[in-house]
Amino acid sequence: MRNGITHLFIPGPTNVPEAVRQAMNVPMQDMRAPDFGELTLSLFSDLRQVVRSRDAEIFLFPGSGTAAWEAAITNTLNPGDKVLMSRFGQFSTLWVEMAERLGLDVEVIDVAWGAGVPVKEYERRLAADRHGEIKAVFATHNETATGVTSDVAGVRQALDSCFHDALLFVDGVSSIASIDFRMDDWGVDLAVTGSQKGLMLPAGLGVLAASPKAMEAAKSATMRRAYFEFADQAKFNADGYFPYTPPTQLFHGLKVSLDRILRQEGLDAVIARHYRLAEGVRRGIAAWGLDLVAEHQSFHSDTVSAIRVPARVDARDVLRIAYEDYGTSFGSGLARLAGKVFRIGHLGDLNEGMCLTALSVAELSLSRAGARVPLGAGVAAAQEWYLDSAPVTTPLQVAAE
Ligand SMILES: *Cc1c(COP(=O)(O)O)cnc(C)c1O
């Protein structure tokens, strides 16, 4: 047994707010009842606000983010279509693998793990594509394996400067509802997320937003699909219903999490909080003298920090000690980063105290694993930042004249 609460600092699943957890504790209900549609229609319109789109079609597939990846591809592309992708971490790698398995002709640009979408190189390839053979361009907005955020607006500019009309696919699984994401402003055609990251729910929903251009492409796309067929979903979704049994519990939780994000805290405030909390964690890491995987500060992710441990330390020891002795989960180093990196997930339902706990347990675990980090230094650096950047919690009351 273990005393006290355990701590979850992984970049998904994230901590579920108690109010969201309670909201899911409801009896089963009839998903064909006359009033069921009201619940889901409100979810669609709220999710449209979360991705900042006026007219995207929202799909909620039982599944996870990976299911939404597959739905996006199979509904809008044809077998053998040429697509432009880049690989710089485990998640962007997996998306390339999926695209290849589904029979796309993938032009992959390999980039160092620690850098992001190579916007200039995308622009060069798009400019060279005079016959418009590239049907889609993919961008992993936040590479969760390396803690790197990419410039999606830059990808849109690259497309526009070449007058290229490829569809723009964005993996926003660890950015949507936590890092600034602008579907309409950036001309994103397919935006993917899952329920268990910024939306602060259990896993179980693949969330997909499709632009009118993507919906148009879906009408003639010939890739095989059945369960994920947009047309079946859209027909039922129009009144708030589904072609098969939806996870109603998750919908009740989602209603409350969206209410927290959009109306109680506000989307801009949610994004600002993620930056503020992440910056404290980064300052803590710098005070240990350790490096992030992200190569440049323009890549810094506000939802996850991937930290390189000193050469003679095995990051797996840090993870094991944190978990076994301090009841704390950090993210592991994925694929080629195994043993070299551990990650602190700082997204979702999180506050200063939690980030300071993450830093302090990391200091203990790093020290026990043989890294010489000055105890308390990371915590103090984060505290300084949280002090200096504190949001005004009590609104100033200006006396009425
Ligand atoms: C978590 C994650 C995924 C995978 O999502 P699942 O919900 O686990 O299928 C894909 N891309 C990124 C960037 C992620 O962080």
Coordinates of C-alpha atoms and ligand atoms in Angstrom, one line a residue:
M1 CA 0.0 0.0 0.0
R2 CA 1.0 3.6 -0.3
N3 CA 0.1 6.6 1.8
G4 CA -1.2 9.8 0.4
I5 CA -2.2 10.6 -3.1
T6 CA -0.3 9.6 -6.2
H7 CA 0.9 12.1 -8.8
L8 CA 0.3 11.9 -12.5
F9 CA 2.7 14.1 -14.5
I10 CA 2.5 12.4 -17.9
P11 CA 1.3 14.1 -21.1
G12 CA -1.9 12.1 -21.2
P13 CA -4.0 10.7 -19.8
T14 CA -4.0 13.9 -17.7
N15 CA -5.7 14.5 -14.4
V16 CA -9.5 14.6 -14.6
P17 CA -11.0 17.4 -12.5
E18 CA -13.2 16.1 -9.7
A19 CA -16.2 17.9 -11.2
V20 CA -15.7 16.2 -14.5
R21 CA -15.3 12.8 -12.8
Q22 CA -18.5 13.3 -10.8
A23 CA -20.4 14.4 -14.0
M24 CA -19.7 11.1 -15.6
N25 CA -21.2 9.2 -12.6
V26 CA -24.7 9.1 -14.1
P27 CA -27.1 6.3 -14.9
M28 CA -27.1 4.8 -18.4
Q29 CA -29.4 6.6 -20.8
D30 CA -31.1 6.0 -24.1
M31 CA -29.0 7.4 -26.8
R32 CA -32.1 7.6 -29.0
A33 CA -34.2 9.5 -26.5
P34 CA -35.9 12.6 -27.9
D35 CA -33.7 14.9 -25.7
F36 CA -30.4 13.2 -26.2
G37 CA -29.5 15.3 -29.2
E38 CA -29.4 18.5 -27.1
L39 CA -26.5 17.2 -25.1
T40 CA -24.3 16.4 -28.1
L41 CA -25.2 19.4 -30.2
S42 CA -23.8 21.6 -27.4
L43 CA -20.6 19.6 -27.4
F44 CA -20.2 20.1 -31.1
S45 CA -20.6 23.8 -30.9
D46 CA -18.3 24.1 -27.9
L47 CA -15.6 22.0 -29.6
R48 CA -15.8 24.3 -32.6
Q49 CA -14.9 27.1 -30.2
V50 CA -12.0 25.2 -28.7
V51 CA -10.4 24.7 -32.1
R52 CA -11.4 28.3 -33.0
S53 CA -13.5 27.5 -36.1
R54 CA -16.8 28.9 -37.2
D55 CA -17.9 26.1 -39.5
A56 CA -15.8 23.0 -39.0
E57 CA -17.7 19.7 -38.8
I58 CA -16.9 18.0 -35.5
F59 CA -16.7 14.3 -35.2
L60 CA -16.6 12.3 -31.9
F61 CA -15.5 8.7 -32.7
P62 CA -15.4 6.2 -29.9
G63 CA -11.6 5.6 -29.9
S64 CA -8.5 7.6 -29.2
G65 CA -6.5 10.2 -31.1
T66 CA -5.1 7.5 -33.3
A67 CA -8.6 6.6 -34.5
A68 CA -9.1 10.3 -35.4
W69 CA -5.8 10.2 -37.4
E70 CA -7.2 7.2 -39.4
A71 CA -10.6 8.8 -39.9
A72 CA -9.0 12.0 -41.2
I73 CA -6.9 10.1 -43.8
T74 CA -9.4 7.5 -44.9
N75 CA -12.2 10.0 -45.4
T76 CA -10.4 12.6 -47.5
L77 CA -7.6 10.8 -49.5
N78 CA -7.3 8.2 -52.2
P79 CA -5.0 5.1 -52.2
G80 CA -1.6 6.1 -53.7
D81 CA -2.1 9.8 -53.1
K82 CA 1.2 11.7 -52.5
V83 CA 1.4 13.4 -49.1
L84 CA 4.1 15.4 -47.5
M85 CA 5.0 14.6 -43.9
S86 CA 7.9 15.1 -41.4
R87 CA 9.3 12.9 -38.7
F88 CA 11.0 14.2 -35.5
G89 CA 9.6 12.2 -32.6
Q90 CA 7.7 9.1 -31.8
F91 CA 4.2 10.5 -32.6
S92 CA 5.1 12.0 -36.0
T93 CA 6.8 8.7 -36.8
L94 CA 3.7 6.7 -36.0
W95 CA 1.6 9.0 -38.1
V96 CA 3.9 8.4 -41.1
E97 CA 3.7 4.6 -40.4
M98 CA -0.1 4.8 -40.5
A99 CA -0.1 6.8 -43.7
E100 CA 2.2 4.2 -45.3
R101 CA 0.1 1.3 -44.1
L102 CA -3.0 2.9 -45.5
G103 CA -1.4 3.0 -48.9
L104 CA -0.4 6.6 -49.3
D105 CA 2.7 7.6 -51.2
V106 CA 4.5 9.4 -48.3
E107 CA 7.3 11.9 -49.0
V108 CA 8.9 12.0 -45.5
I109 CA 11.3 14.6 -44.3
D110 CA 13.4 13.4 -41.4
V111 CA 14.4 16.1 -39.0
A112 CA 16.4 15.9 -35.8
W113 CA 14.5 14.8 -32.7
G114 CA 14.3 18.2 -30.9
A115 CA 13.4 20.3 -34.0
G116 CA 9.9 20.7 -35.5
V117 CA 8.1 20.8 -38.8
P118 CA 10.6 22.0 -41.4
V119 CA 8.6 24.8 -42.8
K120 CA 11.2 26.1 -45.2
E121 CA 11.7 22.6 -46.6
Y122 CA 7.9 22.1 -46.9
E123 CA 7.8 25.4 -48.9
R124 CA 10.6 24.2 -51.2
R125 CA 8.9 20.9 -51.9
L126 CA 5.5 22.5 -52.4
A127 CA 7.0 25.1 -54.8
A128 CA 8.6 22.3 -56.8
D129 CA 5.3 20.4 -57.1
R130 CA 4.1 22.2 -60.2
H131 CA 1.5 19.6 -61.1
G132 CA -0.2 19.6 -57.7
E133 CA 0.7 16.0 -57.0
I134 CA 0.9 16.5 -53.3
K135 CA -2.6 16.1 -52.0
A136 CA -2.0 16.7 -48.3
V137 CA 0.5 18.2 -46.0
F138 CA 0.8 16.9 -42.4
A139 CA 2.0 18.7 -39.3
T140 CA 2.4 17.3 -35.8
H141 CA 1.7 20.5 -33.9
N142 CA 3.1 19.4 -30.6
E143 CA 5.4 16.4 -30.7
T144 CA 4.8 14.9 -27.3
A145 CA 7.8 12.6 -27.4
T146 CA 10.3 15.5 -27.6
G147 CA 8.3 18.5 -26.2
V148 CA 8.5 20.4 -29.4
T149 CA 5.8 22.7 -30.7
S150 CA 5.8 23.5 -34.4
D151 CA 4.7 26.5 -36.4
V152 CA 1.5 25.5 -38.1
A153 CA 0.8 29.1 -39.2
G154 CA 4.1 28.9 -41.0
V155 CA 3.0 25.7 -42.8
R156 CA -0.2 27.5 -44.0
Q157 CA 2.0 30.4 -45.2
A158 CA 4.2 28.0 -47.1
L159 CA 1.1 26.5 -48.8
D160 CA -0.3 29.9 -49.6
S161 CA 2.9 31.4 -50.9
C162 CA 3.0 28.5 -53.5
F163 CA -0.7 28.8 -54.2
H164 CA -0.9 25.1 -53.3
D165 CA -4.2 23.6 -52.5
A166 CA -3.2 20.5 -50.6
L167 CA -5.2 19.7 -47.6
L168 CA -3.5 20.6 -44.3
F169 CA -3.7 17.8 -41.6
V170 CA -2.7 18.7 -38.1
D171 CA -2.1 16.4 -35.1
G172 CA -3.3 18.6 -32.2
V173 CA -3.6 15.8 -29.7
S174 CA -1.3 17.4 -27.1
S175 CA -1.9 21.0 -28.1
I176 CA -5.7 21.5 -28.6
A177 CA -7.2 23.1 -25.5
S178 CA -3.8 23.8 -24.0
I179 CA -1.6 25.5 -26.6
D180 CA -2.9 28.2 -29.0
F181 CA -4.6 26.5 -31.9
R182 CA -6.4 28.3 -34.6
M183 CA -8.2 26.1 -37.1
D184 CA -9.7 28.9 -39.3
D185 CA -6.8 31.4 -39.1
W186 CA -4.3 28.7 -40.0
G187 CA -6.5 27.1 -42.7
V188 CA -6.3 23.7 -41.1
D189 CA -8.5 21.2 -42.9
L190 CA -8.3 18.2 -40.5
A191 CA -7.5 18.8 -36.8
V192 CA -7.1 15.8 -34.5
T193 CA -7.3 15.3 -30.8
G194 CA -8.2 12.8 -28.1
S195 CA -10.3 13.1 -25.0
Q196 CA -7.5 12.3 -22.5
K197 CA -5.1 15.3 -22.9
G198 CA -6.2 19.0 -22.9
L199 CA -9.8 18.0 -22.6
M200 CA -9.1 16.4 -19.2
L201 CA -11.2 13.3 -19.7
P202 CA -10.5 9.6 -19.6
A203 CA -9.3 8.1 -23.0
G204 CA -12.1 7.0 -25.2
L205 CA -13.0 9.7 -27.7
G206 CA -11.1 10.5 -30.9
V207 CA -12.0 14.1 -31.7
L208 CA -11.8 15.4 -35.3
A209 CA -12.6 18.8 -36.8
A210 CA -13.0 18.9 -40.6
S211 CA -13.1 22.1 -42.6
P212 CA -15.6 22.6 -45.4
K213 CA -12.8 21.8 -47.9
A214 CA -12.1 18.5 -46.1
M215 CA -15.9 17.7 -46.2
E216 CA -15.9 18.4 -49.9
A217 CA -12.9 16.1 -50.4
A218 CA -14.7 13.4 -48.5
K219 CA -17.4 13.2 -51.1
S220 CA -15.1 11.8 -53.7
A221 CA -12.3 10.2 -51.6
T222 CA -12.0 6.5 -52.5
M223 CA -10.0 5.1 -49.6
R224 CA -11.8 2.3 -47.9
R225 CA -13.5 3.1 -44.7
A226 CA -16.6 1.9 -42.9
Y227 CA -16.7 2.5 -39.1
F228 CA -15.2 6.0 -39.6
E229 CA -17.3 7.1 -42.6
F230 CA -17.9 10.8 -42.3
A231 CA -21.2 10.7 -44.2
D232 CA -22.8 8.2 -41.8
Q233 CA -21.7 10.2 -38.8
A234 CA -22.7 13.6 -40.3
K235 CA -26.2 12.3 -41.2
F236 CA -26.9 11.3 -37.6
N237 CA -24.8 14.0 -35.9
A238 CA -26.9 16.7 -37.6
D239 CA -29.6 16.1 -34.9
G240 CA -27.1 15.1 -32.2
Y241 CA -27.4 11.4 -32.7
F242 CA -24.9 8.7 -33.7
P243 CA -24.9 5.8 -36.2
Y244 CA -23.7 3.5 -33.4
T245 CA -23.6 3.5 -29.6
P246 CA -21.7 6.6 -28.3
P247 CA -19.9 6.7 -24.9
T248 CA -22.6 8.8 -23.2
Q249 CA -20.6 8.9 -19.9
L250 CA -17.7 10.6 -21.6
F251 CA -20.1 13.1 -23.2
H252 CA -21.4 14.2 -19.7
G253 CA -17.8 14.6 -18.6
L254 CA -16.9 16.5 -21.8
K255 CA -19.8 18.9 -21.3
V256 CA -18.4 19.9 -17.9
S257 CA -14.8 20.1 -19.1
L258 CA -15.8 22.3 -22.0
D259 CA -17.7 24.5 -19.7
R260 CA -14.6 24.9 -17.5
I261 CA -12.4 25.6 -20.5
L262 CA -14.7 28.0 -22.4
R263 CA -16.8 29.7 -19.7
Q264 CA -15.3 29.2 -16.2
E265 CA -11.6 29.8 -17.0
G266 CA -11.8 30.9 -20.6
L267 CA -9.8 29.5 -23.5
D268 CA -7.3 32.3 -23.6
A269 CA -6.7 32.0 -19.8
V270 CA -6.3 28.2 -20.2
I271 CA -3.6 28.8 -22.8
A272 CA -1.9 31.5 -20.7
R273 CA -1.9 29.2 -17.6
H274 CA -0.2 26.4 -19.6
Y275 CA 2.5 28.8 -20.7
R276 CA 3.0 30.2 -17.2
L277 CA 3.1 26.7 -15.5
A278 CA 5.4 25.3 -18.3
E279 CA 7.8 28.2 -18.0
G280 CA 8.2 27.6 -14.3
V281 CA 9.0 23.9 -15.0
R282 CA 11.5 25.0 -17.7
R283 CA 13.2 27.4 -15.3
G284 CA 13.5 24.6 -12.8
I285 CA 15.1 22.3 -15.3
A286 CA 17.6 25.0 -16.3
A287 CA 18.5 25.5 -12.6
W288 CA 19.4 21.8 -12.4
G289 CA 21.8 22.4 -15.3
L290 CA 19.9 19.9 -17.5
D291 CA 18.9 20.4 -21.1
L292 CA 15.6 20.0 -22.9
V293 CA 15.3 17.9 -26.0
A294 CA 13.8 20.9 -27.7
E295 CA 16.7 22.5 -29.6
H296 CA 15.6 26.0 -29.5
Q297 CA 13.2 28.1 -27.3
S298 CA 11.0 28.7 -30.3
F299 CA 10.1 25.0 -30.1
H300 CA 9.4 24.9 -26.3
S301 CA 6.2 23.0 -25.6
D302 CA 3.8 24.4 -23.0
T303 CA 2.3 20.9 -22.4
V304 CA 5.3 18.6 -22.0
S305 CA 9.0 19.0 -21.2
A306 CA 11.4 16.3 -22.3
I307 CA 14.5 16.4 -20.2
R308 CA 17.9 14.9 -21.0
V309 CA 19.6 13.2 -18.0
P310 CA 23.3 13.4 -17.5
A311 CA 25.3 10.8 -19.6
R312 CA 26.0 8.4 -16.7
V313 CA 22.4 8.4 -15.5
D314 CA 19.7 6.0 -16.8
A315 CA 16.5 7.9 -17.1
R316 CA 14.6 4.6 -16.5
D317 CA 16.0 4.7 -13.0
V318 CA 14.6 8.2 -12.5
L319 CA 11.2 7.0 -13.6
R320 CA 11.3 3.8 -11.5
I321 CA 12.4 5.6 -8.3
A322 CA 9.8 8.3 -8.8
Y323 CA 7.0 5.8 -9.3
E324 CA 8.0 3.2 -6.7
D325 CA 9.3 5.4 -3.9
Y326 CA 7.4 8.6 -4.4
G327 CA 4.1 7.5 -6.0
T328 CA 4.8 9.8 -9.0
S329 CA 4.5 9.1 -12.7
F330 CA 6.6 11.0 -15.2
G331 CA 6.6 10.3 -18.9
S332 CA 9.3 7.9 -20.2
G333 CA 11.8 8.5 -23.0
L334 CA 10.1 7.0 -26.1
A335 CA 11.9 4.9 -28.8
R336 CA 15.4 6.3 -29.4
L337 CA 15.1 8.5 -26.3
A338 CA 14.6 5.6 -23.9
G339 CA 17.0 5.8 -21.0
K340 CA 18.2 9.2 -22.0
V341 CA 15.1 11.3 -21.4
F342 CA 12.3 11.6 -19.0
R343 CA 9.3 13.9 -19.5
I344 CA 7.2 16.0 -17.2
G345 CA 3.7 16.4 -18.6
H346 CA 2.2 19.7 -17.6
L347 CA -1.1 19.9 -19.3
G348 CA -4.7 19.8 -18.3
D349 CA -6.0 20.3 -14.8
L350 CA -2.8 21.6 -13.2
N351 CA -1.6 24.4 -10.9
E352 CA 1.5 25.8 -9.4
G353 CA 1.6 23.4 -6.4
M354 CA 1.4 20.4 -8.7
C355 CA 4.3 21.7 -10.9
L356 CA 6.4 22.4 -7.8
T357 CA 5.7 18.8 -6.6
A358 CA 6.8 17.5 -10.0
L359 CA 10.0 19.4 -9.8
S360 CA 10.7 18.4 -6.2
V361 CA 10.0 14.7 -6.7
A362 CA 12.2 14.9 -9.9
E363 CA 15.0 16.4 -7.8
L364 CA 14.8 13.5 -5.3
S365 CA 14.6 10.9 -8.0
L366 CA 17.4 12.3 -10.2
S367 CA 19.7 12.5 -7.1
R368 CA 18.9 8.9 -6.1
A369 CA 19.6 7.8 -9.7
G370 CA 23.0 9.4 -9.5
A371 CA 22.6 12.8 -11.1
R372 CA 24.1 15.7 -9.2
V373 CA 21.3 18.2 -9.1
P374 CA 21.3 20.8 -6.4
L375 CA 18.3 19.9 -4.2
G376 CA 15.7 22.7 -4.1
A377 CA 17.3 24.6 -7.0
G378 CA 14.6 23.7 -9.5
V379 CA 11.8 24.3 -7.1
A380 CA 13.2 27.7 -6.1
A381 CA 13.6 28.8 -9.7
A382 CA 10.0 27.9 -10.5
Q383 CA 8.8 29.6 -7.3
E384 CA 10.6 32.8 -8.3
W385 CA 8.9 32.7 -11.7
Y386 CA 5.5 31.9 -10.3
L387 CA 5.9 34.7 -7.8
D388 CA 6.9 37.2 -10.5
S389 CA 4.4 36.2 -13.1
A390 CA 1.5 35.6 -10.7
P391 CA -1.9 36.4 -12.2
V392 CA -4.0 38.9 -10.3
T393 CA -6.3 36.5 -8.5
T394 CA -8.3 39.2 -6.8
P395 CA -9.6 41.6 -9.5
L396 CA -8.7 45.2 -8.6
Q397 CA -11.9 47.0 -7.6
V398 CA -11.7 50.5 -9.0
A399 CA -14.0 52.6 -6.9
A400 CA -17.0 53.8 -8.9
E401 CA -17.0 57.5 -9.4
Ligands
LIG1 C1 -1.2 11.1 -27.3 C2 -0.8 11.5 -28.7 C3 -1.2 10.7 -29.8 C4 -1.9 9.4 -29.7 O1 -3.2 9.6 -29.2 P1 -4.0 8.3 -28.6 O2 -5.1 9.0 -28.0 O3 -3.1 7.7 -27.6 O4 -4.4 7.4 -29.7 C5 -1.0 11.2 -31.1 N1 -0.3 12.3 -31.3 C6 0.2 13.1 -30.2 C7 0.9 14.3 -30.5 C8 -0.1 12.7 -28.9 O5 0.4 13.4 -27.9

